[in-house]
Structure formats: structure tokens, C-alpha cells
Amino acid sequence: MNQSMQKYLDKAEVLIEALPYIQRFNRKIIVVKYGGSAMVDEQLKEQVIQDVTLLKLVGFKPIIVHGGGKEISKWVEKAGMEPEFVNGLRVTDEATMELAEMVLGKVNKGLVQLVESLGVRAIGISGKDGALLKVEKKYADGADIGFVGEVKHVNADILFDLLEKDFLPIVCPVGMDEEFCTYNINADDAACAIARAVHAEKLAFLTDIEGVYKDPSDPSTLISELRVSEGKALMEEGYIGGGMLPKLQNCIDAIENGVSRVHILDGRIPHCLLLEIFTNKGIGTAMLNDSEEKFYHGE
């Protein structure tokens, strides 16, 4: 068999490998938290949007929840202010909140434009629209960090209506409290709350890390599939620290509140979303309930 024919057969094998996943998740909701370097690099941004658009076109019901931290920090510095963080959360005074909402709105409409250019109808909405995300003030270990919100309620009917009308919703993580004050929301928290509210089949975090490691200093200890009980044990035994700790806790909360599977992916890898969802082993870390059967058995 010549090389040219083998190349086409390899492509066919990829499609066949994807078939059971397409069948299993057809018409199911998947929430994609989009952030990190994949939002800054134009080529990666285009590839992520291609992935999500493909998911839509093969029958998934994707919802994008985007961040914009790096872009916000850039504009905060341009305005002559110094970005400040407490436990990974941005300290957000009134001036920073105004800038953050402006920047996140620009990012949101840029993503809508990309999706529309690929022939899929998209609608960008803020958590303020229709009171999609109702919040209360969030504290970082008791410290006041300004206008940072904890999601208390998600008006999921808005998202269900958009999905029913065949739109791809793109959510900007800004919400309001009971007094209608505007709050910035950590995009991981917003994605997790939305995934729970819409009973998503999958929640995928696109990040700047490869996944969950048993030993962060040893790349060979990347965990492909992780049960909730195993994740809790890793945290209790001190293997998980830094920014991974709240992310893993978000994953566990999502699983315990009805999300079937959560994926932590390195958004710097081209088409990481497709590779994780449509291949047997995947490339990041998938978290699942203790009762669910693992797909990958280490062969």
C-alpha cells in the first residue's frame, strides 16, 4: 500500500474512533471554559473556535464561558493601575470593574464574530442579561477583594432557549447582586455554576496546564482519568496546590452536582478539545464520578 493511501486510511481511522463519542454525546450540552494563552494567541483562538464549532455541527450543544484575565491586566496597566491578586482572585475596585466589563465585552463580541464566520449562529451575552448570573459578594479567606462575585443563581432558561433556537451561547462572566451592582466573576466559577444549572454532560476547562499530575515536577505522572474520590485524596494528601487546588475543587463540585464528566485541558495544544473528547485516551485529565466506568485502562 502506498503512503498516500495509508494517509487517507489513517484519517478514516480517526473518524471511526470518534464515532462512539459522537453517538454518546449527540444532543448533549457541553460547557467550555475558555481562557489562558489560547485567548491571546490568534492561531490558537481560531483553532479553539473551530473545535467548538465542529462540536456544534456534529450534534453537541456547546456553551462557551470565557475569561479575559490577561487582556484585563493589560488594560489595567495601560490605565496606570497595578493589577492586584489575592489567592488567585483579582482585586476589583470600581475603576477596575469598569475596565473589566469593557474588556470582557470586547472579547465576547470578538468570539461571536469568529463563530459566525464559520457559519454557526452565536449570541454573546453578559451574566447581567436577563439576570443570567445572580451573585453575592465573594471574599478571599475573609479579605475584601472588591467587586468580585460568587454565583448564587443561574437563570438557565435563557441558555435553554438559545440552545433550542440553535444558537451557540457565549457567556461573559459578569453578574449582578440583589442591589443590581455589577460584579466580576472568576470564569472557572461561572462555567462550573452554568454547567451545574444546565445539567451539562461535559465541562471542559481550557487552561495553561497539561492536566492533573500526581507529581507536578514529573510529566510522566499526568493522570488521564481521575475519579472524584481519587481527586479528594490527592488534595488531602497535599499533592495538589497553587492554582490547581480551586480548579480541582470546581471539577469535584461540578461532578457532585450532576455534570457527568469534567476535562482539564492544555489550551496551548492545537485542537486539544477534539483530541480529548473524540479519542480513546485523550490528552488532558478527565474527572468522573466514582460509579462511572473509565474509558482508558492504560493500554
PDB file of C-alpha atoms in Angstrom:
ATOM      1  CA  MET A   1       0.000   0.000   0.000  1.00  0.00           C
ATOM      2  CA  ASN A   2       1.455   3.385  -0.945  1.00  0.00           C
ATOM      3  CA  GLN A   3       1.953   6.190   1.548  1.00  0.00           C
ATOM      4  CA  SER A   4      -0.739   8.357   0.031  1.00  0.00           C
ATOM      5  CA  MET A   5      -3.407   5.678   0.512  1.00  0.00           C
ATOM      6  CA  GLN A   6      -2.212   4.996   4.092  1.00  0.00           C
ATOM      7  CA  LYS A   7      -2.610   8.685   4.903  1.00  0.00           C
ATOM      8  CA  TYR A   8      -6.279   8.556   3.887  1.00  0.00           C
ATOM      9  CA  LEU A   9      -6.844   5.316   5.818  1.00  0.00           C
ATOM     10  CA  ASP A  10      -5.335   6.940   8.932  1.00  0.00           C
ATOM     11  CA  LYS A  11      -7.813   9.785   8.557  1.00  0.00           C
ATOM     12  CA  ALA A  12     -10.656   7.269   8.290  1.00  0.00           C
ATOM     13  CA  GLU A  13      -9.453   5.541  11.478  1.00  0.00           C
ATOM     14  CA  VAL A  14      -9.618   8.866  13.328  1.00  0.00           C
ATOM     15  CA  LEU A  15     -13.219   9.362  12.214  1.00  0.00           C
ATOM     16  CA  ILE A  16     -14.169   5.802  13.223  1.00  0.00           C
ATOM     17  CA  GLU A  17     -12.575   6.299  16.659  1.00  0.00           C
ATOM     18  CA  ALA A  18     -14.690   9.431  17.106  1.00  0.00           C
ATOM     19  CA  LEU A  19     -17.957   7.721  16.136  1.00  0.00           C
ATOM     20  CA  PRO A  20     -18.941   6.224  19.543  1.00  0.00           C
ATOM     21  CA  TYR A  21     -18.287   9.568  21.246  1.00  0.00           C
ATOM     22  CA  ILE A  22     -20.415  11.417  18.692  1.00  0.00           C
ATOM     23  CA  GLN A  23     -23.199   8.868  19.229  1.00  0.00           C
ATOM     24  CA  ARG A  24     -22.978   9.023  23.001  1.00  0.00           C
ATOM     25  CA  PHE A  25     -22.964  12.814  23.319  1.00  0.00           C
ATOM     26  CA  ASN A  26     -25.298  13.725  20.454  1.00  0.00           C
ATOM     27  CA  ARG A  27     -27.724  16.472  21.597  1.00  0.00           C
ATOM     28  CA  LYS A  28     -25.956  16.696  24.963  1.00  0.00           C
ATOM     29  CA  ILE A  29     -24.805  20.011  26.466  1.00  0.00           C
ATOM     30  CA  ILE A  30     -21.092  20.676  26.840  1.00  0.00           C
ATOM     31  CA  VAL A  31     -19.799  23.786  28.639  1.00  0.00           C
ATOM     32  CA  VAL A  32     -16.364  25.029  27.550  1.00  0.00           C
ATOM     33  CA  LYS A  33     -14.493  27.395  29.850  1.00  0.00           C
ATOM     34  CA  TYR A  34     -12.179  29.255  27.519  1.00  0.00           C
ATOM     35  CA  GLY A  35      -9.212  31.113  28.997  1.00  0.00           C
ATOM     36  CA  GLY A  36      -5.445  31.315  29.327  1.00  0.00           C
ATOM     37  CA  SER A  37      -2.940  31.590  26.488  1.00  0.00           C
ATOM     38  CA  ALA A  38      -5.425  30.181  23.969  1.00  0.00           C
ATOM     39  CA  MET A  39      -7.259  33.512  24.207  1.00  0.00           C
ATOM     40  CA  VAL A  40      -4.156  35.581  23.435  1.00  0.00           C
ATOM     41  CA  ASP A  41      -2.609  33.631  20.555  1.00  0.00           C
ATOM     42  CA  GLU A  42      -4.691  34.355  17.433  1.00  0.00           C
ATOM     43  CA  GLN A  43      -3.953  30.984  15.812  1.00  0.00           C
ATOM     44  CA  LEU A  44      -4.883  29.057  18.965  1.00  0.00           C
ATOM     45  CA  LYS A  45      -8.019  31.177  19.339  1.00  0.00           C
ATOM     46  CA  GLU A  46      -9.096  30.254  15.823  1.00  0.00           C
ATOM     47  CA  GLN A  47      -8.431  26.552  16.482  1.00  0.00           C
ATOM     48  CA  VAL A  48     -10.444  26.559  19.714  1.00  0.00           C
ATOM     49  CA  ILE A  49     -13.391  28.170  17.955  1.00  0.00           C
ATOM     50  CA  GLN A  50     -13.070  25.653  15.110  1.00  0.00           C
ATOM     51  CA  ASP A  51     -13.225  22.843  17.684  1.00  0.00           C
ATOM     52  CA  VAL A  52     -16.325  24.214  19.397  1.00  0.00           C
ATOM     53  CA  THR A  53     -17.989  24.879  16.043  1.00  0.00           C
ATOM     54  CA  LEU A  54     -17.296  21.304  14.948  1.00  0.00           C
ATOM     55  CA  LEU A  55     -18.827  20.012  18.191  1.00  0.00           C
ATOM     56  CA  LYS A  56     -21.936  22.041  17.378  1.00  0.00           C
ATOM     57  CA  LEU A  57     -22.123  20.766  13.817  1.00  0.00           C
ATOM     58  CA  VAL A  58     -21.840  17.065  14.827  1.00  0.00           C
ATOM     59  CA  GLY A  59     -24.729  17.358  17.270  1.00  0.00           C
ATOM     60  CA  PHE A  60     -23.346  18.638  20.575  1.00  0.00           C
ATOM     61  CA  LYS A  61     -24.906  21.676  22.277  1.00  0.00           C
ATOM     62  CA  PRO A  62     -21.880  23.748  23.321  1.00  0.00           C
ATOM     63  CA  ILE A  63     -21.877  26.804  25.583  1.00  0.00           C
ATOM     64  CA  ILE A  64     -18.705  28.905  25.830  1.00  0.00           C
ATOM     65  CA  VAL A  65     -17.877  30.720  29.082  1.00  0.00           C
ATOM     66  CA  HIS A  66     -14.836  32.891  28.509  1.00  0.00           C
ATOM     67  CA  GLY A  67     -12.331  34.640  30.687  1.00  0.00           C
ATOM     68  CA  GLY A  68     -10.102  37.538  29.736  1.00  0.00           C
ATOM     69  CA  GLY A  69      -7.749  37.992  32.665  1.00  0.00           C
ATOM     70  CA  LYS A  70      -4.615  38.673  30.618  1.00  0.00           C
ATOM     71  CA  GLU A  71      -6.413  41.234  28.476  1.00  0.00           C
ATOM     72  CA  ILE A  72      -7.890  42.924  31.563  1.00  0.00           C
ATOM     73  CA  SER A  73      -4.452  43.128  33.203  1.00  0.00           C
ATOM     74  CA  LYS A  74      -3.052  44.714  30.036  1.00  0.00           C
ATOM     75  CA  TRP A  75      -5.692  47.446  30.065  1.00  0.00           C
ATOM     76  CA  VAL A  76      -5.418  47.983  33.825  1.00  0.00           C
ATOM     77  CA  GLU A  77      -1.693  48.649  33.343  1.00  0.00           C
ATOM     78  CA  LYS A  78      -2.412  50.940  30.372  1.00  0.00           C
ATOM     79  CA  ALA A  79      -4.687  52.950  32.668  1.00  0.00           C
ATOM     80  CA  GLY A  80      -1.766  53.396  35.067  1.00  0.00           C
ATOM     81  CA  MET A  81      -3.066  50.974  37.702  1.00  0.00           C
ATOM     82  CA  GLU A  82      -1.338  47.911  39.145  1.00  0.00           C
ATOM     83  CA  PRO A  83      -3.151  44.540  38.851  1.00  0.00           C
ATOM     84  CA  GLU A  84      -3.558  43.010  42.310  1.00  0.00           C
ATOM     85  CA  PHE A  85      -4.492  39.440  43.197  1.00  0.00           C
ATOM     86  CA  VAL A  86      -5.401  37.634  46.438  1.00  0.00           C
ATOM     87  CA  ASN A  87      -5.403  33.816  46.295  1.00  0.00           C
ATOM     88  CA  GLY A  88      -5.590  33.967  42.512  1.00  0.00           C
ATOM     89  CA  LEU A  89      -8.599  36.327  42.500  1.00  0.00           C
ATOM     90  CA  ARG A  90      -8.341  39.808  41.010  1.00  0.00           C
ATOM     91  CA  VAL A  91      -8.891  42.628  43.492  1.00  0.00           C
ATOM     92  CA  THR A  92     -11.578  44.620  41.693  1.00  0.00           C
ATOM     93  CA  ASP A  93     -12.284  48.191  42.751  1.00  0.00           C
ATOM     94  CA  GLU A  94     -14.840  50.353  40.953  1.00  0.00           C
ATOM     95  CA  ALA A  95     -12.387  51.594  38.297  1.00  0.00           C
ATOM     96  CA  THR A  96     -11.070  48.072  37.638  1.00  0.00           C
ATOM     97  CA  MET A  97     -14.635  46.743  37.377  1.00  0.00           C
ATOM     98  CA  GLU A  98     -15.456  49.332  34.748  1.00  0.00           C
ATOM     99  CA  LEU A  99     -12.381  48.379  32.726  1.00  0.00           C
ATOM    100  CA  ALA A 100     -13.006  44.634  33.175  1.00  0.00           C
ATOM    101  CA  GLU A 101     -16.570  44.888  31.900  1.00  0.00           C
ATOM    102  CA  MET A 102     -15.429  46.897  28.880  1.00  0.00           C
ATOM    103  CA  VAL A 103     -12.642  44.428  28.022  1.00  0.00           C
ATOM    104  CA  LEU A 104     -14.778  41.321  28.583  1.00  0.00           C
ATOM    105  CA  GLY A 105     -17.491  42.780  26.351  1.00  0.00           C
ATOM    106  CA  LYS A 106     -14.951  43.341  23.574  1.00  0.00           C
ATOM    107  CA  VAL A 107     -13.599  39.778  23.972  1.00  0.00           C
ATOM    108  CA  ASN A 108     -17.153  38.407  23.926  1.00  0.00           C
ATOM    109  CA  LYS A 109     -18.125  40.047  20.649  1.00  0.00           C
ATOM    110  CA  GLY A 110     -14.806  39.039  19.081  1.00  0.00           C
ATOM    111  CA  LEU A 111     -15.621  35.391  19.814  1.00  0.00           C
ATOM    112  CA  VAL A 112     -19.126  35.802  18.410  1.00  0.00           C
ATOM    113  CA  GLN A 113     -17.592  37.199  15.231  1.00  0.00           C
ATOM    114  CA  LEU A 114     -15.245  34.192  14.906  1.00  0.00           C
ATOM    115  CA  VAL A 115     -18.043  31.653  15.377  1.00  0.00           C
ATOM    116  CA  GLU A 116     -20.315  33.454  12.925  1.00  0.00           C
ATOM    117  CA  SER A 117     -17.507  33.485  10.343  1.00  0.00           C
ATOM    118  CA  LEU A 118     -17.551  29.672  10.450  1.00  0.00           C
ATOM    119  CA  GLY A 119     -21.241  29.505   9.598  1.00  0.00           C
ATOM    120  CA  VAL A 120     -22.689  28.882  13.077  1.00  0.00           C
ATOM    121  CA  ARG A 121     -25.127  31.278  14.740  1.00  0.00           C
ATOM    122  CA  ALA A 122     -23.778  32.635  18.019  1.00  0.00           C
ATOM    123  CA  ILE A 123     -25.101  35.036  20.637  1.00  0.00           C
ATOM    124  CA  GLY A 124     -22.848  36.743  23.165  1.00  0.00           C
ATOM    125  CA  ILE A 125     -24.481  37.543  26.482  1.00  0.00           C
ATOM    126  CA  SER A 126     -23.322  39.004  29.763  1.00  0.00           C
ATOM    127  CA  GLY A 127     -24.309  37.409  33.059  1.00  0.00           C
ATOM    128  CA  LYS A 128     -26.253  40.642  33.606  1.00  0.00           C
ATOM    129  CA  ASP A 129     -28.563  39.964  30.640  1.00  0.00           C
ATOM    130  CA  GLY A 130     -31.875  38.589  31.884  1.00  0.00           C
ATOM    131  CA  ALA A 131     -30.238  38.211  35.304  1.00  0.00           C
ATOM    132  CA  LEU A 132     -28.440  35.159  33.921  1.00  0.00           C
ATOM    133  CA  LEU A 133     -25.900  35.184  36.779  1.00  0.00           C
ATOM    134  CA  LYS A 134     -27.058  36.444  40.188  1.00  0.00           C
ATOM    135  CA  VAL A 135     -24.185  36.855  42.622  1.00  0.00           C
ATOM    136  CA  GLU A 136     -23.265  37.849  46.123  1.00  0.00           C
ATOM    137  CA  LYS A 137     -20.003  39.427  47.223  1.00  0.00           C
ATOM    138  CA  LYS A 138     -17.100  36.981  47.373  1.00  0.00           C
ATOM    139  CA  TYR A 139     -14.277  37.116  49.917  1.00  0.00           C
ATOM    140  CA  ALA A 140     -10.801  35.577  49.664  1.00  0.00           C
ATOM    141  CA  ASP A 141     -10.120  33.917  53.029  1.00  0.00           C
ATOM    142  CA  GLY A 142     -12.020  36.742  54.708  1.00  0.00           C
ATOM    143  CA  ALA A 143     -10.284  39.506  52.732  1.00  0.00           C
ATOM    144  CA  ASP A 144     -12.420  42.071  50.903  1.00  0.00           C
ATOM    145  CA  ILE A 145     -11.424  41.930  47.215  1.00  0.00           C
ATOM    146  CA  GLY A 146     -13.976  44.432  45.935  1.00  0.00           C
ATOM    147  CA  PHE A 147     -16.490  43.763  43.195  1.00  0.00           C
ATOM    148  CA  VAL A 148     -15.865  40.022  42.835  1.00  0.00           C
ATOM    149  CA  GLY A 149     -18.987  37.882  42.847  1.00  0.00           C
ATOM    150  CA  GLU A 150     -19.901  34.364  43.930  1.00  0.00           C
ATOM    151  CA  VAL A 151     -22.625  32.893  41.713  1.00  0.00           C
ATOM    152  CA  LYS A 152     -25.753  32.127  43.739  1.00  0.00           C
ATOM    153  CA  HIS A 153     -28.260  31.543  40.947  1.00  0.00           C
ATOM    154  CA  VAL A 154     -28.179  30.825  37.214  1.00  0.00           C
ATOM    155  CA  ASN A 155     -31.233  31.626  35.082  1.00  0.00           C
ATOM    156  CA  ALA A 156     -30.737  28.533  32.936  1.00  0.00           C
ATOM    157  CA  ASP A 157     -33.945  29.132  30.943  1.00  0.00           C
ATOM    158  CA  ILE A 158     -32.106  31.797  28.929  1.00  0.00           C
ATOM    159  CA  LEU A 159     -29.459  29.287  27.859  1.00  0.00           C
ATOM    160  CA  PHE A 160     -32.008  26.537  27.170  1.00  0.00           C
ATOM    161  CA  ASP A 161     -33.970  28.951  24.947  1.00  0.00           C
ATOM    162  CA  LEU A 162     -30.862  29.890  22.967  1.00  0.00           C
ATOM    163  CA  LEU A 163     -29.824  26.245  22.538  1.00  0.00           C
ATOM    164  CA  GLU A 164     -33.349  25.307  21.470  1.00  0.00           C
ATOM    165  CA  LYS A 165     -33.221  28.002  18.790  1.00  0.00           C
ATOM    166  CA  ASP A 166     -29.904  26.538  17.563  1.00  0.00           C
ATOM    167  CA  PHE A 167     -27.650  29.348  18.812  1.00  0.00           C
ATOM    168  CA  LEU A 168     -24.235  28.861  20.376  1.00  0.00           C
ATOM    169  CA  PRO A 169     -24.276  30.970  23.582  1.00  0.00           C
ATOM    170  CA  ILE A 170     -21.048  32.763  24.534  1.00  0.00           C
ATOM    171  CA  VAL A 171     -21.181  33.978  28.141  1.00  0.00           C
ATOM    172  CA  CYS A 172     -19.256  36.915  29.590  1.00  0.00           C
ATOM    173  CA  PRO A 173     -18.567  36.314  33.340  1.00  0.00           C
ATOM    174  CA  VAL A 174     -20.107  39.458  34.801  1.00  0.00           C
ATOM    175  CA  GLY A 175     -23.133  39.380  37.102  1.00  0.00           C
ATOM    176  CA  MET A 176     -25.328  41.432  39.423  1.00  0.00           C
ATOM    177  CA  ASP A 177     -26.239  41.188  43.085  1.00  0.00           C
ATOM    178  CA  GLU A 178     -29.632  41.828  44.711  1.00  0.00           C
ATOM    179  CA  GLU A 179     -28.947  45.581  44.621  1.00  0.00           C
ATOM    180  CA  PHE A 180     -28.145  45.394  40.876  1.00  0.00           C
ATOM    181  CA  CYS A 181     -24.468  46.227  41.426  1.00  0.00           C
ATOM    182  CA  THR A 182     -22.059  44.811  38.830  1.00  0.00           C
ATOM    183  CA  TYR A 183     -19.523  42.146  39.829  1.00  0.00           C
ATOM    184  CA  ASN A 184     -16.664  40.418  38.071  1.00  0.00           C
ATOM    185  CA  ILE A 185     -16.881  36.604  38.300  1.00  0.00           C
ATOM    186  CA  ASN A 186     -13.986  34.172  38.107  1.00  0.00           C
ATOM    187  CA  ALA A 187     -14.590  32.418  34.769  1.00  0.00           C
ATOM    188  CA  ASP A 188     -13.938  28.952  36.268  1.00  0.00           C
ATOM    189  CA  ASP A 189     -16.627  29.616  38.886  1.00  0.00           C
ATOM    190  CA  ALA A 190     -19.068  30.910  36.259  1.00  0.00           C
ATOM    191  CA  ALA A 191     -18.505  27.893  33.989  1.00  0.00           C
ATOM    192  CA  CYS A 192     -18.963  25.482  36.880  1.00  0.00           C
ATOM    193  CA  ALA A 193     -22.204  27.160  38.020  1.00  0.00           C
ATOM    194  CA  ILE A 194     -23.589  27.187  34.473  1.00  0.00           C
ATOM    195  CA  ALA A 195     -22.641  23.540  33.874  1.00  0.00           C
ATOM    196  CA  ARG A 196     -24.496  22.528  37.044  1.00  0.00           C
ATOM    197  CA  ALA A 197     -27.554  24.614  36.181  1.00  0.00           C
ATOM    198  CA  VAL A 198     -27.954  23.221  32.645  1.00  0.00           C
ATOM    199  CA  HIS A 199     -27.081  19.638  33.721  1.00  0.00           C
ATOM    200  CA  ALA A 200     -24.198  19.561  31.244  1.00  0.00           C
ATOM    201  CA  GLU A 201     -22.894  16.215  30.097  1.00  0.00           C
ATOM    202  CA  LYS A 202     -19.374  17.661  29.971  1.00  0.00           C
ATOM    203  CA  LEU A 203     -17.479  20.641  31.339  1.00  0.00           C
ATOM    204  CA  ALA A 204     -14.095  21.387  29.755  1.00  0.00           C
ATOM    205  CA  PHE A 205     -11.552  23.826  31.207  1.00  0.00           C
ATOM    206  CA  LEU A 206      -9.042  25.167  28.666  1.00  0.00           C
ATOM    207  CA  THR A 207      -6.046  26.239  30.746  1.00  0.00           C
ATOM    208  CA  ASP A 208      -2.276  26.779  30.610  1.00  0.00           C
ATOM    209  CA  ILE A 209      -1.533  23.422  32.255  1.00  0.00           C
ATOM    210  CA  GLU A 210      -1.431  19.925  30.781  1.00  0.00           C
ATOM    211  CA  GLY A 211      -3.802  18.426  33.352  1.00  0.00           C
ATOM    212  CA  VAL A 212      -3.553  16.958  36.853  1.00  0.00           C
ATOM    213  CA  TYR A 213      -0.209  15.470  37.893  1.00  0.00           C
ATOM    214  CA  LYS A 214       0.460  13.134  40.808  1.00  0.00           C
ATOM    215  CA  ASP A 215       3.853  14.858  40.946  1.00  0.00           C
ATOM    216  CA  PRO A 216       3.886  18.299  39.233  1.00  0.00           C
ATOM    217  CA  SER A 217       7.661  18.039  38.719  1.00  0.00           C
ATOM    218  CA  ASP A 218       7.343  14.748  36.792  1.00  0.00           C
ATOM    219  CA  PRO A 219       5.491  14.987  33.429  1.00  0.00           C
ATOM    220  CA  SER A 220       5.125  11.192  33.330  1.00  0.00           C
ATOM    221  CA  THR A 221       2.686  11.334  36.264  1.00  0.00           C
ATOM    222  CA  LEU A 222      -0.091  13.046  34.254  1.00  0.00           C
ATOM    223  CA  ILE A 223      -3.386  11.405  35.248  1.00  0.00           C
ATOM    224  CA  SER A 224      -5.606  10.673  32.220  1.00  0.00           C
ATOM    225  CA  GLU A 225      -8.739   9.793  34.189  1.00  0.00           C
ATOM    226  CA  LEU A 226      -9.429  10.657  37.806  1.00  0.00           C
ATOM    227  CA  ARG A 227     -12.367   9.667  39.980  1.00  0.00           C
ATOM    228  CA  VAL A 228     -13.811  12.160  42.474  1.00  0.00           C
ATOM    229  CA  SER A 229     -12.616  10.104  45.451  1.00  0.00           C
ATOM    230  CA  GLU A 230      -9.107   9.953  43.972  1.00  0.00           C
ATOM    231  CA  GLY A 231      -9.118  13.730  43.431  1.00  0.00           C
ATOM    232  CA  LYS A 232     -10.167  14.351  47.040  1.00  0.00           C
ATOM    233  CA  ALA A 233      -7.417  12.007  48.258  1.00  0.00           C
ATOM    234  CA  LEU A 234      -4.792  13.880  46.211  1.00  0.00           C
ATOM    235  CA  MET A 235      -5.887  17.170  47.782  1.00  0.00           C
ATOM    236  CA  GLU A 236      -5.973  15.759  51.314  1.00  0.00           C
ATOM    237  CA  GLU A 237      -2.524  14.203  50.906  1.00  0.00           C
ATOM    238  CA  GLY A 238      -1.048  17.542  49.744  1.00  0.00           C
ATOM    239  CA  TYR A 239      -0.279  16.574  46.137  1.00  0.00           C
ATOM    240  CA  ILE A 240      -2.417  19.402  44.743  1.00  0.00           C
ATOM    241  CA  GLY A 241      -1.560  23.028  45.424  1.00  0.00           C
ATOM    242  CA  GLY A 242      -1.490  26.527  43.978  1.00  0.00           C
ATOM    243  CA  GLY A 243      -3.955  27.421  41.248  1.00  0.00           C
ATOM    244  CA  MET A 244      -4.801  23.767  40.617  1.00  0.00           C
ATOM    245  CA  LEU A 245      -6.462  23.445  44.041  1.00  0.00           C
ATOM    246  CA  PRO A 246      -9.536  25.660  43.357  1.00  0.00           C
ATOM    247  CA  LYS A 247      -9.745  24.302  39.802  1.00  0.00           C
ATOM    248  CA  LEU A 248      -9.862  20.703  41.022  1.00  0.00           C
ATOM    249  CA  GLN A 249     -12.412  21.673  43.690  1.00  0.00           C
ATOM    250  CA  ASN A 250     -14.552  23.220  40.941  1.00  0.00           C
ATOM    251  CA  CYS A 251     -14.315  19.958  38.987  1.00  0.00           C
ATOM    252  CA  ILE A 252     -15.418  17.926  42.016  1.00  0.00           C
ATOM    253  CA  ASP A 253     -18.305  20.317  42.746  1.00  0.00           C
ATOM    254  CA  ALA A 254     -19.488  20.018  39.139  1.00  0.00           C
ATOM    255  CA  ILE A 255     -19.394  16.203  39.194  1.00  0.00           C
ATOM    256  CA  GLU A 256     -21.171  16.057  42.562  1.00  0.00           C
ATOM    257  CA  ASN A 257     -23.885  18.345  41.172  1.00  0.00           C
ATOM    258  CA  GLY A 258     -24.766  16.266  38.143  1.00  0.00           C
ATOM    259  CA  VAL A 259     -22.145  17.020  35.459  1.00  0.00           C
ATOM    260  CA  SER A 260     -21.148  13.649  34.014  1.00  0.00           C
ATOM    261  CA  ARG A 261     -17.510  14.360  33.170  1.00  0.00           C
ATOM    262  CA  VAL A 262     -15.090  17.264  33.587  1.00  0.00           C
ATOM    263  CA  HIS A 263     -11.958  17.788  31.484  1.00  0.00           C
ATOM    264  CA  ILE A 264      -8.859  19.854  32.311  1.00  0.00           C
ATOM    265  CA  LEU A 265      -7.000  20.575  29.071  1.00  0.00           C
ATOM    266  CA  ASP A 266      -3.924  22.454  27.937  1.00  0.00           C
ATOM    267  CA  GLY A 267      -5.367  25.132  25.650  1.00  0.00           C
ATOM    268  CA  ARG A 268      -1.888  25.722  24.200  1.00  0.00           C
ATOM    269  CA  ILE A 269      -2.137  22.406  22.325  1.00  0.00           C
ATOM    270  CA  PRO A 270      -3.843  22.848  18.940  1.00  0.00           C
ATOM    271  CA  HIS A 271      -7.294  21.218  18.812  1.00  0.00           C
ATOM    272  CA  CYS A 272      -6.940  19.915  22.376  1.00  0.00           C
ATOM    273  CA  LEU A 273     -10.720  19.852  22.789  1.00  0.00           C
ATOM    274  CA  LEU A 274     -11.261  17.463  19.878  1.00  0.00           C
ATOM    275  CA  LEU A 275      -8.349  15.255  20.927  1.00  0.00           C
ATOM    276  CA  GLU A 276      -9.705  14.912  24.466  1.00  0.00           C
ATOM    277  CA  ILE A 277     -13.345  14.312  23.578  1.00  0.00           C
ATOM    278  CA  PHE A 278     -13.037  12.186  20.444  1.00  0.00           C
ATOM    279  CA  THR A 279     -10.077   9.879  21.184  1.00  0.00           C
ATOM    280  CA  ASN A 280      -9.815   6.899  23.485  1.00  0.00           C
ATOM    281  CA  LYS A 281      -7.026   8.155  25.712  1.00  0.00           C
ATOM    282  CA  GLY A 282      -7.350  11.925  25.325  1.00  0.00           C
ATOM    283  CA  ILE A 283      -4.562  14.351  26.167  1.00  0.00           C
ATOM    284  CA  GLY A 284      -5.585  16.036  29.422  1.00  0.00           C
ATOM    285  CA  THR A 285      -7.242  14.882  32.633  1.00  0.00           C
ATOM    286  CA  ALA A 286     -10.849  13.719  32.680  1.00  0.00           C
ATOM    287  CA  MET A 287     -12.611  13.655  36.049  1.00  0.00           C
ATOM    288  CA  LEU A 288     -15.565  11.330  36.530  1.00  0.00           C
ATOM    289  CA  ASN A 289     -17.896  10.046  39.208  1.00  0.00           C
ATOM    290  CA  ASP A 290     -16.823   7.043  41.255  1.00  0.00           C
ATOM    291  CA  SER A 291     -19.642   4.969  39.759  1.00  0.00           C
ATOM    292  CA  GLU A 292     -18.737   5.689  36.132  1.00  0.00           C
ATOM    293  CA  GLU A 293     -16.617   3.278  34.143  1.00  0.00           C
ATOM    294  CA  LYS A 294     -13.272   4.583  32.923  1.00  0.00           C
ATOM    295  CA  PHE A 295     -12.710   4.716  29.166  1.00  0.00           C
ATOM    296  CA  TYR A 296      -8.946   4.475  29.313  1.00  0.00           C
ATOM    297  CA  HIS A 297      -7.353   1.472  31.014  1.00  0.00           C
ATOM    298  CA  GLY A 298      -3.716   2.293  30.425  1.00  0.00           C
ATOM    299  CA  GLU A 299      -3.152   0.017  27.469  1.00  0.00           C
TER     300      GLU A 299
END
